mmCIF file with all atom_site columns, C-alpha atoms in Angstrom:
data_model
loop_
_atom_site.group_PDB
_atom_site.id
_atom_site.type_symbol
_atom_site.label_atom_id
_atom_site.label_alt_id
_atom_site.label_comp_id
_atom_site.label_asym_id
_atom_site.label_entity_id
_atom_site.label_seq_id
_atom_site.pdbx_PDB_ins_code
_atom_site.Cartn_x
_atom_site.Cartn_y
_atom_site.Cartn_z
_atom_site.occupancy
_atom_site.B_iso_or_equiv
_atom_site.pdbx_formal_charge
_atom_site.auth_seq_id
_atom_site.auth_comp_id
_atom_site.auth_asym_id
_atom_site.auth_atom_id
_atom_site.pdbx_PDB_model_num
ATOM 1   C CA . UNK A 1 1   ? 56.927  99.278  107.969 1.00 66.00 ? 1380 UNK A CA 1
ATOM 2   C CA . UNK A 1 2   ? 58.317  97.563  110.340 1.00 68.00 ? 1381 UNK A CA 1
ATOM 3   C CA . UNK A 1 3   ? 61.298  94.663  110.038 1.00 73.00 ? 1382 UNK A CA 1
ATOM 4   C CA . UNK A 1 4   ? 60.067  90.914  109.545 1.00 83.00 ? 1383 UNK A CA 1
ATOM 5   C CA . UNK A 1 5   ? 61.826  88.391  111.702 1.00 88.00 ? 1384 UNK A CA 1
ATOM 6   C CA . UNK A 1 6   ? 62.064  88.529  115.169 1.00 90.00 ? 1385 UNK A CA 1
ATOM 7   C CA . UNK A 1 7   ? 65.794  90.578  115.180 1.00 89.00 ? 1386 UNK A CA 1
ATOM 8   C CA . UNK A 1 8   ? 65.735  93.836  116.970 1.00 86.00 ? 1387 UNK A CA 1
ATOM 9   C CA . UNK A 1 9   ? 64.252  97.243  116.066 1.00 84.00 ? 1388 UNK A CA 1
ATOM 10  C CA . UNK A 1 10  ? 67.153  99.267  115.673 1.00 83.00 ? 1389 UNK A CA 1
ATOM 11  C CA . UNK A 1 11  ? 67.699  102.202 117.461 1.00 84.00 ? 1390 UNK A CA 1
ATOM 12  C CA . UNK A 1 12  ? 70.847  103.331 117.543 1.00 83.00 ? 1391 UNK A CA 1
ATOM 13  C CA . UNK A 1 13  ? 72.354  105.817 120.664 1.00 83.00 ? 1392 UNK A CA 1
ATOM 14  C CA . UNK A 1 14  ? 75.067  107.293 119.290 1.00 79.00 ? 1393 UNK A CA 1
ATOM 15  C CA . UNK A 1 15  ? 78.262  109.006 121.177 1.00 82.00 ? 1394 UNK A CA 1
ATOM 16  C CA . UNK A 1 16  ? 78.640  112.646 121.648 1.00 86.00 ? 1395 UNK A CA 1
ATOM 17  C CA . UNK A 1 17  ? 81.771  113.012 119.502 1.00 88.00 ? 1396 UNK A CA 1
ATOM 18  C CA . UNK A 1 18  ? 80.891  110.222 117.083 1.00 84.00 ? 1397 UNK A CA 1
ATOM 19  C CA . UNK A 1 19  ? 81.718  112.805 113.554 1.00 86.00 ? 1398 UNK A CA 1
ATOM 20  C CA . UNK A 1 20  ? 85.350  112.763 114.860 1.00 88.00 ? 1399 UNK A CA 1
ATOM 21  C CA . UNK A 1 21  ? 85.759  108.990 113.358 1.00 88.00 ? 1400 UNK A CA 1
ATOM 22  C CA . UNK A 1 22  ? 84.247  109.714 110.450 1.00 91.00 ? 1401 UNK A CA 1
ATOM 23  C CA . UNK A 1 23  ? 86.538  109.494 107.107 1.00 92.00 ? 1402 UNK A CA 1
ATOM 24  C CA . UNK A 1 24  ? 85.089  112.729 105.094 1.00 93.00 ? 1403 UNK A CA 1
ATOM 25  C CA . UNK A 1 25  ? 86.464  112.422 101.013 1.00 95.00 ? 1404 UNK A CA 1
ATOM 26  C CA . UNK A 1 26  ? 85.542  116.395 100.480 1.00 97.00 ? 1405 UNK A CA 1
ATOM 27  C CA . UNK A 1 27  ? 89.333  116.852 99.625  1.00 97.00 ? 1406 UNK A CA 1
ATOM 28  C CA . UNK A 1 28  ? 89.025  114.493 96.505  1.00 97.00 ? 1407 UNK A CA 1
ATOM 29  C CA . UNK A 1 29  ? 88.982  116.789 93.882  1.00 97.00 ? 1408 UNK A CA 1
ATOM 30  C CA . UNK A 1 30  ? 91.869  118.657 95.232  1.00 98.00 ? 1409 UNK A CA 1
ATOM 31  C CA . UNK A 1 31  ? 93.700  115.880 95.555  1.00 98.00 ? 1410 UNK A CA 1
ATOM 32  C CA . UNK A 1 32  ? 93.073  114.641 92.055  1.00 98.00 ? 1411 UNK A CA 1
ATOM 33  C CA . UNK A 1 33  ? 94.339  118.320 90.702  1.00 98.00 ? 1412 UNK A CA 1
ATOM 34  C CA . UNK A 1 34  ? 97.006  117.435 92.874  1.00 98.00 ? 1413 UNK A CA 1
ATOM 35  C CA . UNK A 1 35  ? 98.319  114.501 91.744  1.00 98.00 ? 1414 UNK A CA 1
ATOM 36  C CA . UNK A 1 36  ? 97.472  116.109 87.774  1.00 98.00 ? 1415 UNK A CA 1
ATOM 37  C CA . UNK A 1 37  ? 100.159 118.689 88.593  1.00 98.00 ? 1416 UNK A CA 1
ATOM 38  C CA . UNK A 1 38  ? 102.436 116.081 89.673  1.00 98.00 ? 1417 UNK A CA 1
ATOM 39  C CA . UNK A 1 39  ? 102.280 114.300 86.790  1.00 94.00 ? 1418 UNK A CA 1
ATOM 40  C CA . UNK A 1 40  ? 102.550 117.148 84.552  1.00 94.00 ? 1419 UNK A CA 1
ATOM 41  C CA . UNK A 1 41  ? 105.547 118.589 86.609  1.00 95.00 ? 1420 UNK A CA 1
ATOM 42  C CA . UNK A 1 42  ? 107.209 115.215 86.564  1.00 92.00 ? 1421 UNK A CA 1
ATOM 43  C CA . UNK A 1 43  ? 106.696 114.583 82.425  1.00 88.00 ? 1422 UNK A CA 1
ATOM 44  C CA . UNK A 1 44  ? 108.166 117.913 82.066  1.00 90.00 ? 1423 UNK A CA 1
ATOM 45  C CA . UNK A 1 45  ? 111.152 117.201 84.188  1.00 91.00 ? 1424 UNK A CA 1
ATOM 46  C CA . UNK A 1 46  ? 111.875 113.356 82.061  1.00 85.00 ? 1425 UNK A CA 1
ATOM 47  C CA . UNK A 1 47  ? 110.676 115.035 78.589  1.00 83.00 ? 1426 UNK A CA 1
ATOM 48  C CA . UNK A 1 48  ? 112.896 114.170 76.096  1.00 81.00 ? 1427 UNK A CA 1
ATOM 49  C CA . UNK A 1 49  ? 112.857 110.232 76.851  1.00 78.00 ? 1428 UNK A CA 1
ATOM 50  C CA . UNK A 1 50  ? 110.117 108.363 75.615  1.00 72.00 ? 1429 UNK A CA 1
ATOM 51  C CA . UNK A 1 51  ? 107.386 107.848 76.522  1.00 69.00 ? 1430 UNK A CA 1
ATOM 52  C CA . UNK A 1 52  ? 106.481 104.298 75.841  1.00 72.00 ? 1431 UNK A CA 1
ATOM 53  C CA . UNK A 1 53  ? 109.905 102.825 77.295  1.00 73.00 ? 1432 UNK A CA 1
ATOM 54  C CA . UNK A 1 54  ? 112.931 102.163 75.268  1.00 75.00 ? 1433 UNK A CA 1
ATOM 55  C CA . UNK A 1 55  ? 113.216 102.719 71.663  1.00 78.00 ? 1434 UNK A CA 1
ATOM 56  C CA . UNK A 1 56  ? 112.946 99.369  70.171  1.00 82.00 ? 1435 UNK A CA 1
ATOM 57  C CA . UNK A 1 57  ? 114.130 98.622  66.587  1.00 86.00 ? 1436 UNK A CA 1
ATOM 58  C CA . UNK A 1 58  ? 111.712 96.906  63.800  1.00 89.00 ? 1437 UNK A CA 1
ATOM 59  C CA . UNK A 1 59  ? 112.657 93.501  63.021  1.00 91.00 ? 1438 UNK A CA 1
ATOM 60  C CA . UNK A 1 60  ? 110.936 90.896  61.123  1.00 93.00 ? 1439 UNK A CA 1
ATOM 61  C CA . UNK A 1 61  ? 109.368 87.742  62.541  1.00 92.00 ? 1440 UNK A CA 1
ATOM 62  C CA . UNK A 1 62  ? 111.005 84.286  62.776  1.00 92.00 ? 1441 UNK A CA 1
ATOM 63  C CA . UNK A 1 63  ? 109.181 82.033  61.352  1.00 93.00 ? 1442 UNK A CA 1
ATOM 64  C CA . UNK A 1 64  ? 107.705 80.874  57.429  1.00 94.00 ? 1443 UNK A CA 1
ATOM 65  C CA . UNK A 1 65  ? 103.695 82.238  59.091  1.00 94.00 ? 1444 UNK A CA 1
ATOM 66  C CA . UNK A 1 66  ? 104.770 85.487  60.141  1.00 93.00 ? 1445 UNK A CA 1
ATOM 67  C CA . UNK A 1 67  ? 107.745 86.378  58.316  1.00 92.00 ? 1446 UNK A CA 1
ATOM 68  C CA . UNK A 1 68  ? 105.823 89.174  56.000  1.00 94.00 ? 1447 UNK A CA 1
ATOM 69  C CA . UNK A 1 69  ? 105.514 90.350  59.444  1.00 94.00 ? 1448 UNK A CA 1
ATOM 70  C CA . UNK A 1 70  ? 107.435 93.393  60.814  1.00 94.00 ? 1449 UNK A CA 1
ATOM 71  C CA . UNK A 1 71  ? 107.087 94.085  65.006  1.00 91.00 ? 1450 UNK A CA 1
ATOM 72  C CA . UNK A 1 72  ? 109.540 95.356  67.310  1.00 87.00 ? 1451 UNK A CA 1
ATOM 73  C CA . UNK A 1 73  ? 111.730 93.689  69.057  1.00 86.00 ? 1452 UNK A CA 1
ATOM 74  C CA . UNK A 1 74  ? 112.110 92.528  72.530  1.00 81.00 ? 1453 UNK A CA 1
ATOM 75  C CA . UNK A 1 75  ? 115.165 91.849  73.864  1.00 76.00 ? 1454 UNK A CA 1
ATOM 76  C CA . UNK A 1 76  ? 117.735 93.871  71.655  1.00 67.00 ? 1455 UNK A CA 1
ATOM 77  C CA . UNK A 1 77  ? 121.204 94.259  72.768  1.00 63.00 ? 1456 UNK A CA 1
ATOM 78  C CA . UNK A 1 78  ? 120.120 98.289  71.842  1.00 58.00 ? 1457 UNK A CA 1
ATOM 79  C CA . UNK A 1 79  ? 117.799 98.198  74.436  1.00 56.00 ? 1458 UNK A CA 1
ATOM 80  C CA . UNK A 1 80  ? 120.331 96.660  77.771  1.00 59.00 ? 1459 UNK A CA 1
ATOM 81  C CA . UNK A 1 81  ? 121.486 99.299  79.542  1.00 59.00 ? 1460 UNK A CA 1
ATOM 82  C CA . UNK A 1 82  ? 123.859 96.981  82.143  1.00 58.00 ? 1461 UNK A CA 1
ATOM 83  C CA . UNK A 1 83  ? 126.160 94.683  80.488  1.00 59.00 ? 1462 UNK A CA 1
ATOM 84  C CA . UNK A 1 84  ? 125.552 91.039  82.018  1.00 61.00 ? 1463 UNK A CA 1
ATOM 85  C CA . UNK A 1 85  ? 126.822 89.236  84.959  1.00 63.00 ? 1464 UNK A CA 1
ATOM 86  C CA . UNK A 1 86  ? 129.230 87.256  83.996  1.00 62.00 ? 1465 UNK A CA 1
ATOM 87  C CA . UNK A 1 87  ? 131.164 90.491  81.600  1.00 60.00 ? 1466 UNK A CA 1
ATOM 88  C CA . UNK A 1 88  ? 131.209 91.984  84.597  1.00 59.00 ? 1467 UNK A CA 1
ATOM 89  C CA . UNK A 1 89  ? 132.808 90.049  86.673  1.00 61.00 ? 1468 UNK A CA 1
ATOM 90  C CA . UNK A 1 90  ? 135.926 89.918  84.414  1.00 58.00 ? 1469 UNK A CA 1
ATOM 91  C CA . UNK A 1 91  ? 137.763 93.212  82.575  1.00 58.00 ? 1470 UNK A CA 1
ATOM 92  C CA . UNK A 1 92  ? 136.363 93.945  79.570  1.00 53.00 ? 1471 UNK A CA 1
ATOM 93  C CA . UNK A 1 93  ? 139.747 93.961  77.393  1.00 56.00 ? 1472 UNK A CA 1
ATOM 94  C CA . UNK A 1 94  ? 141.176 90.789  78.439  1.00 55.00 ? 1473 UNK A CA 1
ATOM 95  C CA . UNK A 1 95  ? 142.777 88.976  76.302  1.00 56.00 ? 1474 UNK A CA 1
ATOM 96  C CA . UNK A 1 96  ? 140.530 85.515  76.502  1.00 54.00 ? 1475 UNK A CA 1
ATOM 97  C CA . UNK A 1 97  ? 138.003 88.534  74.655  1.00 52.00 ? 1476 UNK A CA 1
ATOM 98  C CA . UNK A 1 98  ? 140.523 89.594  72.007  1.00 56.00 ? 1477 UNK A CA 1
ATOM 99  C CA . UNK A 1 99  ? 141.616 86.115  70.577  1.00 58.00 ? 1478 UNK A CA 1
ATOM 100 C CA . UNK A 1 100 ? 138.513 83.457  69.246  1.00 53.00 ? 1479 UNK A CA 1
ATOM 101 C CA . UNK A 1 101 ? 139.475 79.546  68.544  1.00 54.00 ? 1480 UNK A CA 1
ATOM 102 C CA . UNK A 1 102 ? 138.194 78.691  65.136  1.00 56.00 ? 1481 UNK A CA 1
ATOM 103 C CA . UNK A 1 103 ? 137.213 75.014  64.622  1.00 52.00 ? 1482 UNK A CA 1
ATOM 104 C CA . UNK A 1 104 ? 137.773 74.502  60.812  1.00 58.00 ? 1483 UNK A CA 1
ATOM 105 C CA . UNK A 1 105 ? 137.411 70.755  60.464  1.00 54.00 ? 1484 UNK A CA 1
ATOM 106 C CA . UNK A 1 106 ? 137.106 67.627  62.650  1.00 57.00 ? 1485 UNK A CA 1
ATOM 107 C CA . UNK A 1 107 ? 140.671 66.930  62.760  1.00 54.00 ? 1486 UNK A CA 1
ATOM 108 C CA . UNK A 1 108 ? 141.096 70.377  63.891  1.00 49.00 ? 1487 UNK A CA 1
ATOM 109 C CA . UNK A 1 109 ? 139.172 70.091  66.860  1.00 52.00 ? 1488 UNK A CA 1
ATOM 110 C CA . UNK A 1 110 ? 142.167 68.470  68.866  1.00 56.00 ? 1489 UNK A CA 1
ATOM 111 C CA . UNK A 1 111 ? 144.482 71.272  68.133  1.00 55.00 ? 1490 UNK A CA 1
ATOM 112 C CA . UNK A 1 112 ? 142.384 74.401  67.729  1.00 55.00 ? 1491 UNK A CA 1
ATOM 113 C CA . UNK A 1 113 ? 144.312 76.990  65.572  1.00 59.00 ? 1492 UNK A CA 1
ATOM 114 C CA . UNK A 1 114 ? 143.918 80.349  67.617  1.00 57.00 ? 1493 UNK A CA 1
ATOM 115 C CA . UNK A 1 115 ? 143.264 83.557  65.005  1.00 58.00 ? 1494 UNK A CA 1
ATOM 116 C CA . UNK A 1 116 ? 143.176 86.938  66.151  1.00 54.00 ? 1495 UNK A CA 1
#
């Protein structure tokens, strides 16, 4: 049948090297063995760290709802493997670190008494 509308019949002349632009995909199941291997070869490399990230402890949650609730946590100091900005932009065993101001009562809080 032919086309309704009044467009053009087509009829197309094509080039004389017209398969050289053609994108063929007949290296797709090679290429998905391929990238199988890879991931099997790179597994086996990393394969005593696992596999779902860091290992998180088991806390219990906050509040009165879910407290008979026990999920892992997010951000535990366990799981921070850089220390943060501002520790390291100072020496780690200075001596602001090693001595703590304890406020004991409101009259105190004047003269802080320093403990160490």
């Amino acid at each position: 049948m032919a086309p309704k509308g009044n467009n053009m019949i087509p009829n197309a002349h094509f080039r004389k090297h017209w398969e050289m632009r053609i994108k063929t995909w007949f290296n797709q199941p090679a290429r998905k063995q391929r990238r199988r291997l890879a991931r099997v070869a790179k597994a086996s490399k990393v394969a005593p760290r696992p596999v779902s990230g860091f290992l998180r402890p088991a806390v219990r949650c906050v509040t009165q709802r879910y407290n008979r609730r026990v999920r892992l946590d997010v951000d535990s100091p366990l799981m921070s493997s850089r220390r943060p900005a501002s520790a390291r932009s100072m020496p780690a065993e200075s001596e602001s670190l090693l001595t703590t101001a304890e406020l004991t009562s409101p009259s105190s809080r004047r003269n802080p008494t320093l403990s160490v």
